[in-house]
Tab-separated table of C-alpha atoms and ligand atoms in Angstrom:
chain	number	residue	atom	x	y	z
A	1	UNK	CA	21.301	23.990	-29.014
A	2	UNK	CA	21.556	20.669	-27.239
A	3	UNK	CA	19.052	18.150	-28.553
A	4	UNK	CA	16.085	18.187	-26.237
A	5	UNK	CA	15.118	14.585	-26.940
A	6	UNK	CA	13.239	14.745	-23.675
A	7	UNK	CA	10.445	16.548	-25.434
A	8	UNK	CA	11.023	16.626	-29.174
A	9	UNK	CA	8.905	13.854	-30.668
A	10	UNK	CA	10.783	14.219	-33.971
A	11	UNK	CA	13.857	12.840	-32.213
A	12	UNK	CA	12.034	9.951	-30.514
A	13	UNK	CA	12.400	7.388	-33.271
A	14	UNK	CA	14.953	5.110	-34.933
A	15	UNK	CA	17.314	6.847	-37.323
A	16	UNK	CA	16.289	4.753	-40.340
A	17	UNK	CA	12.724	5.987	-39.988
A	18	UNK	CA	13.878	9.493	-40.819
A	19	UNK	CA	14.508	8.178	-44.366
A	20	UNK	CA	11.307	6.086	-44.726
A	21	UNK	CA	9.077	8.794	-46.233
A	22	UNK	CA	11.173	8.347	-49.414
A	23	UNK	CA	10.763	4.547	-49.463
A	24	UNK	CA	7.020	3.922	-49.838
A	25	UNK	CA	5.469	3.504	-53.306
A	26	UNK	CA	4.414	6.713	-55.069
A	27	UNK	CA	0.862	7.806	-54.214
A	28	UNK	CA	0.736	5.914	-50.978
A	29	UNK	CA	-2.003	7.639	-49.021
A	30	UNK	CA	-2.558	5.305	-46.081
A	31	UNK	CA	-0.347	3.109	-43.918
A	32	UNK	CA	-2.153	1.036	-41.301
A	33	UNK	CA	-0.157	-0.947	-38.753
A	34	UNK	CA	-0.885	-3.099	-35.703
A	35	UNK	CA	0.768	-4.233	-32.489
A	36	UNK	CA	0.632	-7.765	-31.111
A	37	UNK	CA	2.328	-10.140	-28.740
A	38	UNK	CA	3.328	-13.163	-30.825
A	39	UNK	CA	3.489	-15.193	-27.622
A	40	UNK	CA	6.379	-16.280	-25.514
A	41	UNK	CA	6.667	-16.793	-21.785
A	42	UNK	CA	3.013	-16.187	-20.939
A	43	UNK	CA	-0.010	-17.272	-22.969
A	44	UNK	CA	-2.060	-14.236	-21.962
A	45	UNK	CA	-0.924	-10.636	-21.972
A	46	UNK	CA	-2.177	-7.833	-19.742
A	47	UNK	CA	-2.448	-4.856	-22.065
A	48	UNK	CA	-1.236	-1.823	-20.100
A	49	UNK	CA	0.732	1.402	-20.562
A	50	UNK	CA	-0.361	2.789	-23.947
A	51	UNK	CA	-2.175	5.648	-22.227
A	52	UNK	CA	1.057	6.729	-20.535
A	53	UNK	CA	2.798	7.003	-23.925
A	54	UNK	CA	-0.118	8.810	-25.565
A	55	UNK	CA	-0.505	11.325	-22.751
A	56	UNK	CA	3.225	11.922	-22.401
A	57	UNK	CA	4.161	12.160	-26.087
A	58	UNK	CA	1.260	12.352	-28.524
A	59	UNK	CA	-1.537	14.588	-27.259
A	60	UNK	CA	-1.786	18.260	-28.203
A	61	UNK	CA	0.392	20.419	-30.386
A	62	UNK	CA	3.503	18.253	-30.287
A	63	UNK	CA	5.021	19.666	-33.500
A	64	UNK	CA	6.484	23.191	-33.504
A	65	UNK	CA	8.706	25.250	-35.775
A	66	UNK	CA	11.527	25.014	-33.245
A	67	UNK	CA	11.325	21.226	-32.999
A	68	UNK	CA	11.351	20.864	-36.770
A	69	UNK	CA	14.388	23.119	-36.987
A	70	UNK	CA	16.183	21.257	-34.219
A	71	UNK	CA	15.502	17.885	-35.836
A	72	UNK	CA	16.559	19.180	-39.228
A	73	UNK	CA	19.889	20.327	-37.846
A	74	UNK	CA	20.515	17.180	-35.829
A	75	UNK	CA	19.704	14.805	-38.712
A	76	UNK	CA	21.907	16.765	-41.086
A	77	UNK	CA	24.778	16.136	-38.666
A	78	UNK	CA	23.684	12.528	-38.009
A	79	UNK	CA	23.436	11.437	-41.650
A	80	UNK	CA	25.864	13.920	-43.164
A	81	UNK	CA	23.122	14.472	-45.675
A	82	UNK	CA	19.710	16.176	-45.846
A	83	UNK	CA	17.161	13.281	-45.705
A	84	UNK	CA	14.879	14.881	-43.141
A	85	UNK	CA	11.211	15.185	-44.171
A	86	UNK	CA	10.993	18.907	-43.456
A	87	UNK	CA	8.090	19.422	-45.851
A	88	UNK	CA	6.142	16.591	-44.232
A	89	UNK	CA	6.508	17.962	-40.735
A	90	UNK	CA	5.827	21.536	-41.862
A	91	UNK	CA	2.630	20.241	-43.467
A	92	UNK	CA	1.496	18.879	-40.087
A	93	UNK	CA	2.409	22.155	-38.439
A	94	UNK	CA	0.462	24.227	-40.993
A	95	UNK	CA	-2.530	21.945	-41.685
A	96	UNK	CA	-2.997	20.252	-38.335
A	97	UNK	CA	-1.823	22.983	-36.026
A	98	UNK	CA	1.025	20.745	-34.863
A	99	UNK	CA	-1.315	17.913	-33.859
A	100	UNK	CA	-0.638	14.389	-35.120
A	101	UNK	CA	-3.074	13.302	-37.863
A	102	UNK	CA	-3.178	9.750	-36.583
A	103	UNK	CA	-5.826	7.384	-35.199
A	104	UNK	CA	-4.973	4.793	-32.558
A	105	UNK	CA	-7.514	2.095	-31.718
A	106	UNK	CA	-6.808	-0.292	-28.869
A	107	UNK	CA	-8.200	-2.966	-26.605
A	108	UNK	CA	-9.179	-1.403	-23.241
A	109	UNK	CA	-6.253	-1.003	-20.826
A	110	UNK	CA	-6.017	-3.877	-18.382
A	111	UNK	CA	-7.587	-6.336	-20.808
A	112	UNK	CA	-6.091	-9.805	-20.630
A	113	UNK	CA	-5.686	-11.090	-24.185
A	114	UNK	CA	-4.252	-14.371	-25.481
A	115	UNK	CA	-1.183	-13.913	-27.673
A	116	UNK	CA	-1.352	-13.515	-31.429
A	117	UNK	CA	-4.261	-11.141	-31.101
A	118	UNK	CA	-4.119	-7.566	-32.315
A	119	UNK	CA	-3.790	-5.213	-29.319
A	120	UNK	CA	-3.829	-1.844	-31.032
A	121	UNK	CA	-3.787	-0.341	-34.519
A	122	UNK	CA	-2.312	2.912	-35.835
A	123	UNK	CA	-3.234	4.708	-39.057
A	124	UNK	CA	-2.783	8.161	-40.577
A	125	UNK	CA	-5.913	10.307	-40.866
A	126	UNK	CA	-4.480	12.655	-43.509
A	127	UNK	CA	-3.510	10.994	-46.814
A	128	UNK	CA	-0.422	13.159	-47.064
A	129	UNK	CA	0.893	11.781	-43.787
A	130	UNK	CA	1.157	8.097	-44.744
A	131	UNK	CA	4.804	8.183	-43.515
A	132	UNK	CA	3.774	9.158	-39.961
A	133	UNK	CA	2.159	5.857	-38.940
A	134	UNK	CA	5.379	3.867	-38.716
A	135	UNK	CA	7.437	6.838	-37.556
A	136	UNK	CA	5.596	6.334	-34.267
A	137	UNK	CA	6.391	2.622	-34.048
A	138	UNK	CA	9.553	3.084	-32.003
A	139	UNK	CA	7.760	4.944	-29.253
A	140	UNK	CA	4.553	2.896	-29.282
A	141	UNK	CA	6.315	-0.471	-29.189
A	142	UNK	CA	7.847	0.575	-25.849
A	143	UNK	CA	4.465	-0.398	-24.437
A	144	UNK	CA	6.030	-3.878	-24.343
A	145	UNK	CA	7.593	-2.938	-20.996
A	146	UNK	CA	4.632	-1.939	-18.777
A	147	UNK	CA	2.602	-4.657	-20.495
A	148	UNK	CA	5.149	-7.384	-19.760
A	149	UNK	CA	5.666	-6.279	-16.147
A	150	UNK	CA	1.884	-6.281	-15.637
A	151	UNK	CA	1.682	-9.729	-17.223
A	152	UNK	CA	4.529	-11.281	-15.228
A	153	UNK	CA	3.119	-9.751	-12.049
A	154	UNK	CA	-0.378	-11.090	-12.763
A	155	UNK	CA	0.911	-14.627	-13.271
A	156	UNK	CA	2.501	-14.410	-9.817
A	157	UNK	CA	-0.829	-13.217	-8.432
A	158	UNK	CA	-2.448	-16.364	-9.800
A	159	UNK	CA	0.175	-18.556	-8.132
A	160	UNK	CA	-0.285	-16.864	-4.756
A	161	UNK	CA	-4.085	-16.964	-5.128
A	162	UNK	CA	-3.886	-20.712	-5.742
A	163	UNK	CA	-1.930	-21.326	-2.543
A	164	UNK	CA	-4.141	-18.998	-0.506
A	165	UNK	CA	-7.137	-20.866	-1.911
A	166	UNK	CA	-5.635	-24.153	-0.774
A	167	UNK	CA	-4.105	-23.183	2.561
A	168	UNK	CA	-5.654	-19.950	3.909
A	169	UNK	CA	-9.031	-18.954	5.340
A	170	UNK	CA	-9.593	-16.397	2.558
A	171	UNK	CA	-7.876	-14.351	-0.138
A	172	UNK	CA	-8.279	-10.955	1.550
A	173	UNK	CA	-4.511	-10.518	1.880
A	174	UNK	CA	-3.847	-11.194	-1.831
A	175	UNK	CA	-3.460	-7.522	-2.947
A	176	UNK	CA	-0.515	-7.126	-0.566
A	177	UNK	CA	1.224	-10.441	-1.090
A	178	UNK	CA	3.821	-9.284	-3.632
A	179	UNK	CA	5.609	-6.047	-2.795
A	180	UNK	CA	7.665	-4.110	-5.370
A	181	UNK	CA	11.309	-3.824	-4.236
A	182	UNK	CA	12.531	-2.997	-7.726
A	183	UNK	CA	13.155	0.770	-7.864
A	184	UNK	CA	16.958	0.563	-7.503
A	185	UNK	CA	17.246	-2.317	-9.961
A	186	UNK	CA	15.416	-0.436	-12.700
A	187	UNK	CA	17.294	1.163	-15.586
A	188	UNK	CA	15.918	4.630	-14.791
A	189	UNK	CA	13.486	6.531	-12.600
A	190	UNK	CA	11.108	6.700	-15.592
A	191	UNK	CA	11.221	2.949	-16.237
A	192	UNK	CA	10.770	2.218	-12.526
A	193	UNK	CA	7.627	4.329	-12.630
A	194	UNK	CA	6.265	2.714	-15.758
A	195	UNK	CA	7.085	-0.857	-14.747
A	196	UNK	CA	6.101	-0.251	-11.125
A	197	UNK	CA	2.711	0.977	-12.318
A	198	UNK	CA	2.403	-2.242	-14.299
A	199	UNK	CA	2.847	-4.209	-11.083
A	200	UNK	CA	0.260	-2.052	-9.321
A	201	UNK	CA	-2.341	-3.097	-11.885
A	202	UNK	CA	-2.371	-6.393	-9.965
A	203	UNK	CA	-1.198	-5.534	-6.443
A	204	UNK	CA	-1.276	-2.683	-3.901
A	205	UNK	CA	2.081	-3.116	-2.129
A	206	UNK	CA	5.036	-1.154	-3.417
A	207	UNK	CA	8.175	0.695	-2.368
A	208	UNK	CA	8.604	2.108	-5.878
A	209	UNK	CA	7.343	5.618	-5.271
A	210	UNK	CA	7.829	6.516	-8.955
A	211	UNK	CA	5.042	4.033	-9.705
A	212	UNK	CA	2.653	5.868	-7.405
A	213	UNK	CA	3.463	9.052	-9.338
A	214	UNK	CA	2.806	7.471	-12.754
A	215	UNK	CA	-0.542	6.064	-11.635
A	216	UNK	CA	-1.464	9.461	-10.204
A	217	UNK	CA	-0.382	11.526	-13.224
A	218	UNK	CA	-1.432	9.236	-16.058
A	219	UNK	CA	-4.223	7.084	-14.632
A	220	UNK	CA	-6.062	9.472	-12.307
A	221	UNK	CA	-5.224	7.398	-9.265
A	222	UNK	CA	-4.658	9.400	-6.101
A	223	UNK	CA	-2.794	6.618	-4.297
A	224	UNK	CA	-2.181	3.374	-6.191
A	225	UNK	CA	-0.002	1.638	-3.655
A	226	UNK	CA	0.929	1.436	0.003
A	227	UNK	CA	3.890	0.610	2.217
A	228	UNK	CA	4.862	0.393	5.867
A	229	UNK	CA	7.867	1.181	8.089
A	230	UNK	CA	10.721	-1.233	7.445
A	231	UNK	CA	14.354	-1.605	8.427
A	232	UNK	CA	17.255	-1.994	6.065
A	233	UNK	CA	20.607	-3.539	6.984
A	234	UNK	CA	22.210	-0.139	7.721
A	235	UNK	CA	19.634	0.720	10.374
A	236	UNK	CA	20.438	-2.543	12.119
A	237	UNK	CA	24.182	-2.893	11.550
A	238	UNK	CA	24.989	0.690	12.633
A	239	UNK	CA	24.120	-0.528	16.157
A	240	UNK	CA	27.100	-2.874	15.976
A	241	UNK	CA	27.294	-6.675	15.887
A	242	UNK	CA	26.371	-6.781	19.597
A	243	UNK	CA	23.620	-4.203	19.169
A	244	UNK	CA	21.075	-6.161	17.159
A	245	UNK	CA	18.718	-6.529	20.125
A	246	UNK	CA	18.931	-2.736	20.738
A	247	UNK	CA	18.311	-2.065	17.062
A	248	UNK	CA	15.228	-4.302	17.095
A	249	UNK	CA	13.994	-2.725	20.324
A	250	UNK	CA	14.470	0.729	18.819
A	251	UNK	CA	12.305	-0.303	15.846
A	252	UNK	CA	9.569	-1.578	18.148
A	253	UNK	CA	9.762	1.649	20.170
A	254	UNK	CA	9.593	4.052	17.215
A	255	UNK	CA	6.893	1.999	15.482
A	256	UNK	CA	4.780	0.721	18.385
A	257	UNK	CA	1.663	-0.015	16.334
A	258	UNK	CA	0.736	-1.364	12.909
A	259	UNK	CA	2.923	-3.367	10.582
A	260	UNK	CA	6.695	-3.056	10.874
A	261	UNK	CA	9.200	-5.103	8.913
A	262	UNK	CA	12.592	-5.822	10.398
A	263	UNK	CA	15.383	-7.397	8.390
A	264	UNK	CA	16.932	-9.971	10.711
A	265	UNK	CA	19.681	-11.765	8.774
A	266	UNK	CA	22.499	-9.195	9.272
A	267	UNK	CA	24.536	-11.750	11.236
A	268	UNK	CA	22.548	-14.887	12.045
A	269	UNK	CA	18.884	-15.199	11.178
A	270	UNK	CA	18.550	-18.378	13.274
A	271	UNK	CA	19.933	-16.626	16.357
A	272	UNK	CA	17.764	-13.553	15.680
A	273	UNK	CA	14.595	-15.667	15.511
A	274	UNK	CA	15.521	-18.118	18.289
A	275	UNK	CA	17.155	-15.915	20.884
A	276	UNK	CA	16.362	-12.264	20.139
A	277	UNK	CA	12.769	-12.348	18.825
A	278	UNK	CA	11.995	-15.706	20.442
A	279	UNK	CA	13.376	-15.008	23.910
A	280	UNK	CA	14.899	-11.595	24.732
A	281	UNK	CA	12.143	-9.577	22.976
A	282	UNK	CA	9.435	-12.247	23.119
A	283	UNK	CA	6.969	-10.365	25.317
A	284	UNK	CA	7.605	-7.124	23.362
A	285	UNK	CA	6.531	-9.004	20.230
A	286	UNK	CA	3.508	-10.609	21.868
A	287	UNK	CA	2.263	-7.409	23.482
A	288	UNK	CA	2.759	-5.108	20.504
A	289	UNK	CA	-0.441	-3.669	18.986
A	290	UNK	CA	0.319	-4.634	15.418
A	291	UNK	CA	2.260	-7.125	13.333
A	292	UNK	CA	5.993	-7.663	13.374
A	293	UNK	CA	7.150	-8.898	9.965
A	294	UNK	CA	10.517	-10.638	10.187
A	295	UNK	CA	12.594	-10.396	7.018
A	296	UNK	CA	15.220	-13.007	6.192
A	297	UNK	CA	17.247	-11.823	3.213
A	298	UNK	CA	19.737	-14.576	2.384
A	299	UNK	CA	20.113	-18.305	1.964
A	300	UNK	CA	18.083	-20.688	-0.171
A	301	UNK	CA	14.552	-19.242	0.125
A	302	UNK	CA	12.651	-22.538	0.317
A	303	UNK	CA	14.880	-23.745	3.199
A	304	UNK	CA	15.174	-20.431	5.040
A	305	UNK	CA	11.435	-19.617	4.969
A	306	UNK	CA	10.418	-22.990	6.378
A	307	UNK	CA	13.182	-23.052	8.987
A	308	UNK	CA	12.276	-19.519	10.169
A	309	UNK	CA	8.599	-20.481	10.407
A	310	UNK	CA	9.454	-23.590	12.444
A	311	UNK	CA	11.691	-21.634	14.848
A	312	UNK	CA	8.989	-18.974	15.319
A	313	UNK	CA	6.439	-21.733	15.826
A	314	UNK	CA	8.599	-23.260	18.517
A	315	UNK	CA	8.731	-19.899	20.316
A	316	UNK	CA	5.353	-18.288	19.615
A	317	UNK	CA	3.181	-21.253	18.694
A	318	UNK	CA	0.567	-21.425	15.945
A	319	UNK	CA	-3.107	-22.026	15.368
A	320	UNK	CA	-4.732	-24.202	12.734
A	321	UNK	CA	-6.860	-22.284	10.239
A	322	UNK	CA	-10.096	-23.423	8.586
A	323	UNK	CA	-8.121	-25.356	5.969
A	324	UNK	CA	-6.111	-27.175	8.644
A	325	UNK	CA	-2.886	-25.309	7.922
A	326	UNK	CA	-0.638	-23.714	10.523
A	327	UNK	CA	-0.765	-19.983	11.087
A	328	UNK	CA	1.518	-17.880	13.275
A	329	UNK	CA	-0.139	-15.590	15.856
A	330	UNK	CA	-1.608	-12.420	14.242
A	331	UNK	CA	1.222	-10.271	15.635
A	332	UNK	CA	3.862	-12.202	13.678
A	333	UNK	CA	4.485	-12.720	9.936
A	334	UNK	CA	7.491	-13.032	7.618
A	335	UNK	CA	8.471	-11.372	4.367
A	336	UNK	CA	10.800	-12.969	1.834
A	337	UNK	CA	12.262	-10.362	-0.492
A	338	UNK	CA	15.282	-12.218	-1.804
A	339	UNK	CA	15.252	-14.504	-4.860
A	340	UNK	CA	11.554	-13.997	-5.617
A	341	UNK	CA	10.368	-14.415	-9.204
A	342	UNK	CA	7.648	-16.140	-11.206
A	343	UNK	CA	9.998	-19.136	-11.394
A	344	UNK	CA	10.697	-19.462	-7.644
A	345	UNK	CA	7.369	-18.484	-6.047
A	346	UNK	CA	5.679	-21.862	-6.358
A	347	UNK	CA	8.605	-23.809	-4.890
A	348	UNK	CA	8.626	-21.618	-1.780
A	349	UNK	CA	4.864	-21.867	-1.288
A	350	UNK	CA	4.974	-25.596	-2.016
A	351	UNK	CA	7.731	-26.121	0.572
A	352	UNK	CA	5.600	-24.278	3.131
A	353	UNK	CA	2.508	-26.274	2.228
A	354	UNK	CA	4.396	-29.554	2.584
A	355	UNK	CA	5.156	-28.606	6.181
A	356	UNK	CA	1.552	-27.609	6.679
A	357	UNK	CA	2.216	-23.862	6.735
A	358	UNK	CA	-0.486	-21.556	5.331
A	359	UNK	CA	0.461	-19.051	2.630
A	360	UNK	CA	-1.171	-16.563	5.000
A	361	UNK	CA	2.086	-16.388	6.971
A	362	UNK	CA	4.207	-14.850	4.265
A	363	UNK	CA	4.492	-11.758	2.049
A	364	UNK	CA	6.936	-11.595	-0.846
A	365	UNK	CA	9.097	-8.761	-2.141
A	366	UNK	CA	10.486	-8.800	-5.659
A	367	UNK	CA	12.891	-6.381	-7.338
A	368	UNK	CA	14.943	-7.126	-10.413
A	369	UNK	CA	12.810	-10.050	-11.472
A	370	UNK	CA	9.658	-7.944	-11.211
A	371	UNK	CA	10.788	-4.811	-13.049
A	372	UNK	CA	13.906	-5.655	-14.962
A	373	UNK	CA	14.336	-9.318	-15.861
A	374	UNK	CA	12.189	-9.031	-19.000
A	375	UNK	CA	12.582	-7.746	-22.526
A	376	UNK	CA	10.590	-7.158	-25.666
A	377	UNK	CA	11.121	-10.791	-26.591
A	378	UNK	CA	9.585	-12.127	-23.365
A	379	UNK	CA	6.179	-11.715	-25.003
A	380	UNK	CA	7.515	-11.233	-28.557
A	381	UNK	CA	5.941	-7.843	-29.044
A	382	UNK	CA	5.895	-6.600	-32.631
A	383	UNK	CA	4.459	-3.805	-34.741
A	384	UNK	CA	3.724	-4.495	-38.411
A	385	UNK	CA	2.013	-2.852	-41.334
A	386	UNK	CA	-0.972	-4.889	-42.510
A	387	UNK	CA	-2.777	-2.539	-44.909
A	388	UNK	CA	-2.043	0.371	-47.250
A	389	UNK	CA	-3.791	2.538	-49.794
A	390	UNK	CA	-1.709	3.013	-52.936
A	391	UNK	CA	-3.013	4.886	-55.962
A	392	UNK	CA	-6.425	4.642	-54.337
A	393	UNK	CA	-6.148	0.849	-54.260
A	394	UNK	CA	-6.452	-1.116	-51.027
A	395	UNK	CA	-3.521	-3.415	-50.449
A	396	UNK	CA	-3.347	-6.099	-47.771
A	397	UNK	CA	0.261	-6.020	-46.655
A	398	UNK	CA	2.104	-8.794	-44.859
A	399	UNK	CA	5.442	-10.453	-44.302
A	400	UNK	CA	5.948	-14.203	-44.301
A	401	UNK	CA	9.654	-14.988	-43.900
A	402	UNK	CA	10.536	-18.386	-45.276
A	403	UNK	CA	13.197	-18.413	-42.572
A	404	UNK	CA	10.712	-17.984	-39.691
A	405	UNK	CA	7.021	-18.830	-40.106
A	406	UNK	CA	6.500	-17.521	-36.547
A	407	UNK	CA	7.157	-14.035	-37.861
A	408	UNK	CA	4.295	-14.132	-40.353
A	409	UNK	CA	2.235	-10.981	-39.924
A	410	UNK	CA	-1.501	-10.329	-40.172
A	411	UNK	CA	-3.153	-9.005	-43.327
A	412	UNK	CA	-5.490	-6.118	-43.917
A	413	UNK	CA	-7.558	-4.069	-41.533
A	414	UNK	CA	-7.998	-5.875	-38.249
A	415	UNK	CA	-10.683	-6.142	-35.619
A	416	UNK	CA	-10.501	-7.787	-32.209
A	417	UNK	CA	-13.767	-9.540	-31.522
A	418	UNK	CA	-14.914	-10.934	-28.179
A	419	UNK	CA	-17.690	-13.479	-27.956
A	420	UNK	CA	-18.378	-16.501	-25.739
A	421	UNK	CA	-15.477	-15.512	-23.510
A	422	UNK	CA	-13.005	-15.724	-26.366
A	423	UNK	CA	-10.997	-13.073	-28.195
A	424	UNK	CA	-10.613	-13.475	-31.919
A	425	UNK	CA	-8.653	-11.345	-34.353
A	426	UNK	CA	-10.380	-11.006	-37.704
A	427	UNK	CA	-8.175	-10.001	-40.630
A	428	UNK	CA	-8.654	-8.437	-44.042
A	429	UNK	CA	-11.401	-6.137	-42.898
A	430	UNK	CA	-13.803	-9.071	-42.550
A	431	UNK	CA	-14.609	-8.339	-38.911
A	432	UNK	CA	-18.038	-7.628	-37.473
A	433	UNK	CA	-17.933	-4.030	-36.215
A	434	UNK	CA	-20.639	-4.919	-33.669
A	435	UNK	CA	-18.307	-7.452	-31.999
A	436	UNK	CA	-15.216	-5.249	-32.185
A	437	UNK	CA	-13.883	-4.470	-28.690
A	438	UNK	CA	-11.417	-1.853	-29.851
A	439	UNK	CA	-11.783	1.710	-28.597
A	440	UNK	CA	-10.489	4.720	-30.526
A	441	UNK	CA	-8.229	6.100	-27.784
A	442	UNK	CA	-6.422	8.771	-29.812
A	443	UNK	CA	-7.256	10.801	-32.915
A	444	UNK	CA	-5.770	13.971	-34.394
A	445	UNK	CA	-4.014	15.087	-31.238
A	446	UNK	CA	-6.778	14.218	-28.820
A	447	UNK	CA	-6.999	11.467	-26.204
A	448	UNK	CA	-10.531	10.162	-26.668
A	449	UNK	CA	-10.635	7.656	-23.807
A	450	UNK	CA	-8.982	8.254	-20.448
A	451	UNK	CA	-8.873	5.017	-18.426
A	452	UNK	CA	-8.704	5.286	-14.657
A	453	UNK	CA	-6.468	2.929	-12.735
A	454	UNK	CA	-9.566	1.421	-11.129
A	455	UNK	CA	-10.913	0.536	-14.573
A	456	UNK	CA	-7.569	-0.954	-15.576
A	457	UNK	CA	-7.448	-3.034	-12.389
A	458	UNK	CA	-10.996	-4.246	-12.896
A	459	UNK	CA	-10.224	-5.360	-16.445
A	460	UNK	CA	-7.100	-7.195	-15.275
A	461	UNK	CA	-8.645	-8.890	-12.219
A	462	UNK	CA	-7.878	-12.604	-11.937
A	463	UNK	CA	-10.663	-15.147	-11.681
A	464	UNK	CA	-10.605	-15.518	-7.897
A	465	UNK	CA	-13.111	-18.337	-7.919
A	466	UNK	CA	-11.146	-20.391	-10.399
A	467	UNK	CA	-10.375	-23.807	-8.877
A	468	UNK	CA	-6.614	-24.128	-8.436
A	469	UNK	CA	-5.209	-25.971	-11.438
B	1	AOY	O1	10.521	-5.175	4.271
B	1	AOY	C1	9.601	-4.481	3.812
B	1	AOY	O2	8.367	-4.660	4.314
B	1	AOY	C2	7.236	-4.017	3.679
B	1	AOY	C3	7.579	-2.635	3.260
B	1	AOY	C4	8.746	-2.637	2.323
B	1	AOY	C5	9.852	-3.503	2.802
B	1	AOY	C6	11.126	-3.421	2.255
B	1	AOY	N1	11.380	-2.567	1.242
B	1	AOY	C7	12.468	-2.724	0.399
B	1	AOY	C8	12.580	-1.844	-0.703
B	1	AOY	C9	13.648	-1.958	-1.566
B	1	AOY	C10	14.607	-2.944	-1.362
B	1	AOY	C11	14.486	-3.829	-0.287
B	1	AOY	C12	13.403	-3.732	0.581
């Protein structure tokens, strides 16, 4: 029977872990491990996505006779030898009704935690299942992805908030200022959904429908993101090189109200803004009951954005907002969806500001940089054992490679304390349970805390009143 990795938890691990039950000291009865970001690109990490993994893979009777048999057969072929812990898995089937005898404690989803703090811990709840804790590492460490997308996205929210603070009347438009264009650039539909949901922790604009589905199915969110009618090159270029005006007119006719985005760089963005939008269709634009969003999609973003704004200004004029910055008429905005990343956002907004343009005038779209240009090393996410019970004796476990002090791991049972606005990880079981912010989210097959997307968003909210740095 073909391996059904899609739902057999016994197959969702690294091969070497299949042999680890034989490698712990005799009479090991507890293995306790933790997950952290050791730091990297961003000083703070938005913790997000563990609930997806727990709900999808760990809750309920995940172990069955058939899955044990399938794994046994596959691993016999894979190793050419019988290393598989059949007895161990049968024990779980018989004594725990196929539910995982494991406890997972974690910081609330959406929490923003400085690196080098413990983010969640995993331990076995049945002394016979000491080997299970780290069997789950492979799957649980994949939380690095939604977490890192949510983090990268939040740092971009802070940049945009800063420029809105400096150049716009208010920050009301912030939730829609960075739109997810990343579905096609993701490695799979599943990862687009997971990463796209990570972006939606911070924003409400997305074209990644898979993300809407993940938020709905795993975070009780009926509709986590929104979009509007928009053109792509094919719906413009199929009208022919000489048909761009007709294509634009068709868009305005089929979408006469609300926001509509029209990509305008198929041939010549300058001509499109100057002569088509700025002259031939000028009154159509001015009279329309809604907002036309012009989308350049090529050229050096800082130059193109400013040049487009200046051409549109020349044709449609501008007003000065309460901060003294220029703002296009309410029926006209632009969206820049090419070359947008954490690294390029500031330079574009800075170039606009230098020419006295408010950040109000622009929305950004980001694809590959938002959902794909990250890896587990971006935030140096790691899972390590820090405590064990061996022959009834508590052992604080750690690694401290002479070849990389940065890889030193924490010792003993850990608590994450929060006081005076600061997180602090206390090691060796010396924490104050009253200050511990961890929540037991999973135990013995049951999800004990089900975060809603609204709760996650509230936990991750940026400090809107923070003076721009
Ligand atoms: O222009 C737009 O205005 C706002 C709505 C979305 C949109 C474009 N979407 C898109 C998606 C995937 C790749 C490229 C663009």
